[in-house]
Amino acid sequence: DVKVTQSSRYLVKRTGEKVFLECVQDMDHENMFWYRQDPGLGLRLIYFSYDVKMKEKGDIPEGYSVSREKKERFSLILESASTNQTSMYLCASSFPGGREKLFFGSGTQLSVL
Amino acid sequence: KQEVTQIPAALSVPEGENLVLNCSFTDSAIYNLQWFRQDPGKGLTSLLLIQSSQREQTSGRLNASLDKSSGRSTLYIAASQPGDSATYLCAGESGGSNYKLTFGKGTLLTVNP
């Protein structure tokens, strides 16, 4: 069965902390994505990667960075967490070419206090 | 820039009813369109993907259609069940978007026993 695993289901952090969100997929997908989901705003793309060590900014990259050292793992980094980064973070992966479905992890609910 | 709209934001129906969820998009040069299901506090599950060259896709009681000329897609659910209660999101990928999907904000469906 296809699997995208996010390391934490719930996280509580303090303002100013550096936060790492980890995502691992077991489907050998080239593409990986980080979204955040907020009530009333829907899903917004933060960053995506189409290959190892490759990354592109999404619609809201400010305050975030990413790392993809291995094909199966895509990490989202909040350099200095702020309260407006409290959100549900969703990782996803897919094959390239636009003919394959997008697979999501179960999400990480991050609260920044 | 692609914009995706879903109306209504919420829908409540009695069990057994056939129903249609609507999705509209602004860029007719759409590459593909996916319908997702999201249960509360969980990630998204892709239900159906329609390529731009296709008119519809079917899976069990679900049928999704795509009309590029009118900028519309519909998700038809036959013989609805309480277990169908969830938020349904559509997302479109435009040509040249480098695999980035634009999501609608979803329709919250409640099927009452």
CSV table of C-alpha atoms in Angstrom, one decimal:
chain,number,residue,atom,x,y,z
A,1,ASP,CA,0.0,0.0,0.0
A,2,VAL,CA,1.2,3.5,-0.8
A,3,LYS,CA,2.4,5.4,2.1
A,4,VAL,CA,3.4,9.0,3.0
A,5,THR,CA,4.4,9.3,6.6
A,6,GLN,CA,4.7,12.5,8.6
A,7,SER,CA,6.8,12.2,11.7
A,8,SER,CA,4.5,13.9,14.1
A,9,ARG,CA,0.7,14.1,14.4
A,10,TYR,CA,0.8,17.0,16.8
A,11,LEU,CA,3.5,19.4,17.7
A,12,VAL,CA,3.6,22.3,20.2
A,13,LYS,CA,6.5,24.7,19.9
A,14,ARG,CA,7.5,28.1,21.3
A,15,THR,CA,7.9,31.3,19.3
A,16,GLY,CA,11.5,31.6,17.9
A,17,GLU,CA,12.2,27.9,18.0
A,18,LYS,CA,13.6,26.1,14.9
A,19,VAL,CA,11.1,23.5,13.9
A,20,PHE,CA,11.7,20.4,11.6
A,21,LEU,CA,8.8,18.6,10.0
A,22,GLU,CA,9.7,15.3,8.4
A,23,CYS,CA,8.0,13.5,5.6
A,24,VAL,CA,8.9,10.1,4.1
A,25,GLN,CA,7.3,8.3,1.2
A,26,ASP,CA,7.9,4.7,0.1
A,27,MET,CA,6.6,4.9,-3.5
A,28,ASP,CA,9.8,6.1,-5.2
A,29,HIS,CA,8.1,9.3,-6.2
A,30,GLU,CA,10.1,12.1,-7.8
A,31,ASN,CA,7.8,14.9,-6.7
A,32,MET,CA,7.2,15.9,-3.1
A,33,PHE,CA,5.2,18.8,-1.7
A,34,TRP,CA,4.6,20.7,1.5
A,35,TYR,CA,1.2,22.5,2.0
A,36,ARG,CA,-0.4,24.2,4.9
A,37,GLN,CA,-4.1,24.2,5.4
A,38,ASP,CA,-5.9,26.9,7.3
A,39,PRO,CA,-9.7,27.4,7.8
A,40,GLY,CA,-11.1,29.7,5.2
A,41,LEU,CA,-7.9,29.8,3.2
A,42,GLY,CA,-7.7,26.2,2.0
A,43,LEU,CA,-4.5,24.5,1.0
A,44,ARG,CA,-1.6,26.6,0.0
A,45,LEU,CA,1.7,25.4,-1.4
A,46,ILE,CA,4.8,26.2,0.6
A,47,TYR,CA,7.6,24.4,-1.3
A,48,PHE,CA,7.9,21.5,-3.7
A,49,SER,CA,10.8,19.3,-5.0
A,50,TYR,CA,10.9,17.4,-8.2
A,51,ASP,CA,14.2,15.6,-7.6
A,52,VAL,CA,16.9,15.1,-4.9
A,53,LYS,CA,18.4,18.4,-3.9
A,54,MET,CA,16.0,20.3,-6.2
A,55,LYS,CA,13.4,22.6,-4.7
A,56,GLU,CA,11.1,25.4,-5.9
A,57,LYS,CA,9.1,28.0,-4.0
A,58,GLY,CA,5.4,27.6,-3.8
A,59,ASP,CA,2.9,30.4,-3.1
A,60,ILE,CA,3.9,31.1,0.5
A,61,PRO,CA,7.6,30.2,1.1
A,62,GLU,CA,8.4,33.1,3.5
A,63,GLY,CA,9.6,31.9,6.8
A,64,TYR,CA,10.2,28.3,5.6
A,65,SER,CA,13.0,26.3,4.0
A,66,VAL,CA,13.2,22.7,2.8
A,67,SER,CA,15.7,20.0,2.5
A,68,ARG,CA,15.7,16.9,0.2
A,69,GLU,CA,18.9,15.0,0.6
A,70,LYS,CA,17.3,11.6,-0.3
A,71,LYS,CA,14.6,10.8,-2.7
A,72,GLU,CA,12.2,9.4,-0.1
A,73,ARG,CA,12.6,12.2,2.4
A,74,PHE,CA,11.4,15.8,2.3
A,75,SER,CA,11.8,18.1,5.3
A,76,LEU,CA,10.2,21.4,6.0
A,77,ILE,CA,12.1,23.8,8.3
A,78,LEU,CA,10.6,26.7,10.2
A,79,GLU,CA,13.7,28.8,10.8
A,80,SER,CA,12.2,30.8,13.7
A,81,ALA,CA,8.6,29.8,14.5
A,82,SER,CA,6.0,32.4,14.8
A,83,THR,CA,2.4,32.3,16.0
A,84,ASN,CA,1.1,32.9,12.5
A,85,GLN,CA,2.7,29.6,11.5
A,86,THR,CA,0.2,27.7,13.6
A,87,SER,CA,-1.5,25.4,11.1
A,88,MET,CA,-2.0,22.0,9.7
A,89,TYR,CA,1.0,21.0,7.6
A,90,LEU,CA,0.4,18.4,4.9
A,91,CYS,CA,3.1,16.5,2.9
A,92,ALA,CA,2.3,15.0,-0.5
A,93,SER,CA,4.1,13.1,-3.2
A,94,SER,CA,3.6,11.9,-6.8
A,95,PHE,CA,5.2,10.7,-9.9
A,96,PRO,CA,5.9,13.5,-12.5
A,97,GLY,CA,4.0,14.0,-15.7
A,98,GLY,CA,0.6,15.0,-14.4
A,99,ARG,CA,-1.0,11.6,-15.0
A,100,GLU,CA,-0.6,10.2,-11.5
A,101,LYS,CA,-2.6,10.9,-8.3
A,102,LEU,CA,-1.2,13.0,-5.5
A,103,PHE,CA,-0.8,11.0,-2.2
A,104,PHE,CA,-0.9,12.9,1.1
A,105,GLY,CA,0.4,12.1,4.6
A,106,SER,CA,-2.0,12.4,7.5
A,107,GLY,CA,-0.8,15.8,8.5
A,108,THR,CA,1.0,17.5,11.4
A,109,GLN,CA,-1.0,20.0,13.5
A,110,LEU,CA,1.5,22.5,14.6
A,111,SER,CA,0.8,25.0,17.4
A,112,VAL,CA,3.3,27.8,18.0
A,113,LEU,CA,2.8,29.5,21.4
B,1,LYS,CA,-3.2,32.1,-12.6
B,2,GLN,CA,-5.6,29.3,-12.1
B,3,GLU,CA,-8.4,29.8,-9.6
B,4,VAL,CA,-10.6,27.0,-8.4
B,5,THR,CA,-14.1,27.6,-6.7
B,6,GLN,CA,-16.4,25.1,-5.1
B,7,ILE,CA,-20.0,25.8,-4.4
B,8,PRO,CA,-21.7,25.2,-2.1
B,9,ALA,CA,-19.4,25.3,0.9
B,10,ALA,CA,-21.6,22.8,2.7
B,11,LEU,CA,-24.3,20.3,1.7
B,12,SER,CA,-26.5,18.1,3.8
B,13,VAL,CA,-28.5,15.3,2.3
B,14,PRO,CA,-30.5,12.2,3.5
B,15,GLU,CA,-29.0,8.8,3.1
B,16,GLY,CA,-29.7,7.2,-0.3
B,17,GLU,CA,-29.8,10.4,-2.3
B,18,ASN,CA,-27.8,10.9,-5.4
B,19,LEU,CA,-25.8,14.2,-5.3
B,20,VAL,CA,-23.5,16.4,-7.4
B,21,LEU,CA,-20.7,18.5,-6.1
B,22,ASN,CA,-19.5,21.3,-8.3
B,23,CYS,CA,-16.1,22.7,-9.1
B,24,SER,CA,-15.3,25.6,-11.4
B,25,PHE,CA,-11.9,26.8,-12.7
B,26,THR,CA,-10.7,29.9,-14.5
B,27,ASP,CA,-7.9,28.6,-16.8
B,28,SER,CA,-9.3,26.3,-19.5
B,29,ALA,CA,-5.8,25.2,-20.4
B,30,ILE,CA,-6.1,22.7,-17.5
B,31,TYR,CA,-3.8,19.7,-17.6
B,32,ASN,CA,-5.7,17.5,-15.2
B,33,LEU,CA,-8.2,17.7,-12.4
B,34,GLN,CA,-8.4,15.7,-9.2
B,35,TRP,CA,-11.1,15.1,-6.7
B,36,PHE,CA,-10.0,14.5,-3.1
B,37,ARG,CA,-11.8,13.4,0.1
B,38,GLN,CA,-10.7,14.7,3.5
B,39,ASP,CA,-12.0,13.4,6.8
B,40,PRO,CA,-11.7,15.7,9.9
B,41,GLY,CA,-8.2,16.2,11.1
B,42,LYS,CA,-6.7,13.9,8.4
B,43,GLY,CA,-4.9,14.2,5.2
B,44,LEU,CA,-6.4,14.1,1.7
B,45,THR,CA,-7.2,11.0,-0.3
B,46,SER,CA,-7.3,11.2,-4.1
B,47,LEU,CA,-10.5,9.8,-5.4
B,48,LEU,CA,-10.4,10.4,-9.1
B,49,LEU,CA,-8.1,12.1,-11.6
B,50,ILE,CA,-9.3,13.2,-15.0
B,51,GLN,CA,-6.8,14.1,-17.7
B,52,SER,CA,-7.5,17.0,-20.0
B,53,SER,CA,-8.1,14.6,-22.9
B,54,GLN,CA,-10.8,12.7,-20.9
B,55,ARG,CA,-14.4,13.6,-20.2
B,56,GLU,CA,-15.0,11.5,-17.1
B,57,GLN,CA,-13.7,8.9,-14.7
B,58,THR,CA,-15.6,6.4,-12.6
B,59,SER,CA,-14.8,4.5,-9.4
B,60,GLY,CA,-17.6,2.6,-7.8
B,61,ARG,CA,-20.4,5.0,-6.8
B,62,LEU,CA,-18.3,8.0,-7.8
B,63,ASN,CA,-18.3,9.6,-11.3
B,64,ALA,CA,-16.3,12.7,-12.1
B,65,SER,CA,-16.7,14.8,-15.2
B,66,LEU,CA,-14.6,17.5,-16.8
B,67,ASP,CA,-15.8,20.2,-19.2
B,68,LYS,CA,-12.8,22.4,-20.2
B,69,SER,CA,-14.8,24.7,-22.4
B,70,SER,CA,-17.2,25.7,-19.6
B,71,GLY,CA,-14.5,25.5,-16.9
B,72,ARG,CA,-16.4,23.0,-14.8
B,73,SER,CA,-16.0,19.7,-13.2
B,74,THR,CA,-18.6,17.7,-11.2
B,75,LEU,CA,-18.4,14.8,-8.8
B,76,TYR,CA,-21.5,12.6,-8.8
B,77,ILE,CA,-22.1,10.4,-5.8
B,78,ALA,CA,-24.7,7.7,-6.2
B,79,ALA,CA,-26.8,6.3,-3.4
B,80,SER,CA,-25.1,8.3,-0.7
B,81,GLN,CA,-24.2,6.7,2.7
B,82,PRO,CA,-23.3,8.2,6.1
B,83,GLY,CA,-19.8,7.0,5.5
B,84,ASP,CA,-19.5,9.5,2.6
B,85,SER,CA,-19.7,12.4,5.0
B,86,ALA,CA,-16.4,14.3,4.6
B,87,THR,CA,-15.0,17.4,2.9
B,88,TYR,CA,-14.5,17.0,-0.9
B,89,LEU,CA,-11.9,19.1,-2.6
B,90,CYS,CA,-11.1,19.5,-6.3
B,91,ALA,CA,-7.7,20.6,-7.6
B,92,GLY,CA,-6.5,21.6,-11.0
B,93,GLU,CA,-3.1,21.5,-12.6
B,94,SER,CA,-2.5,24.0,-15.4
B,95,GLY,CA,-0.1,23.4,-18.2
B,96,GLY,CA,3.3,24.8,-17.5
B,97,SER,CA,2.6,24.9,-13.7
B,98,ASN,CA,5.4,22.4,-13.1
B,99,TYR,CA,3.1,19.9,-11.3
B,100,LYS,CA,1.6,22.4,-8.9
B,101,LEU,CA,-2.1,21.9,-8.1
B,102,THR,CA,-4.5,24.7,-7.3
B,103,PHE,CA,-7.1,23.6,-4.7
B,104,GLY,CA,-10.6,24.7,-4.2
B,105,LYS,CA,-11.7,25.3,-0.6
B,106,GLY,CA,-13.9,22.2,-0.5
B,107,THR,CA,-17.5,21.2,0.0
B,108,LEU,CA,-18.4,19.8,3.5
B,109,LEU,CA,-20.8,16.9,2.8
B,110,THR,CA,-23.1,15.5,5.5
B,111,VAL,CA,-25.1,12.4,4.8
B,112,ASN,CA,-27.8,11.9,7.4
B,113,PRO,CA,-29.0,8.4,8.3
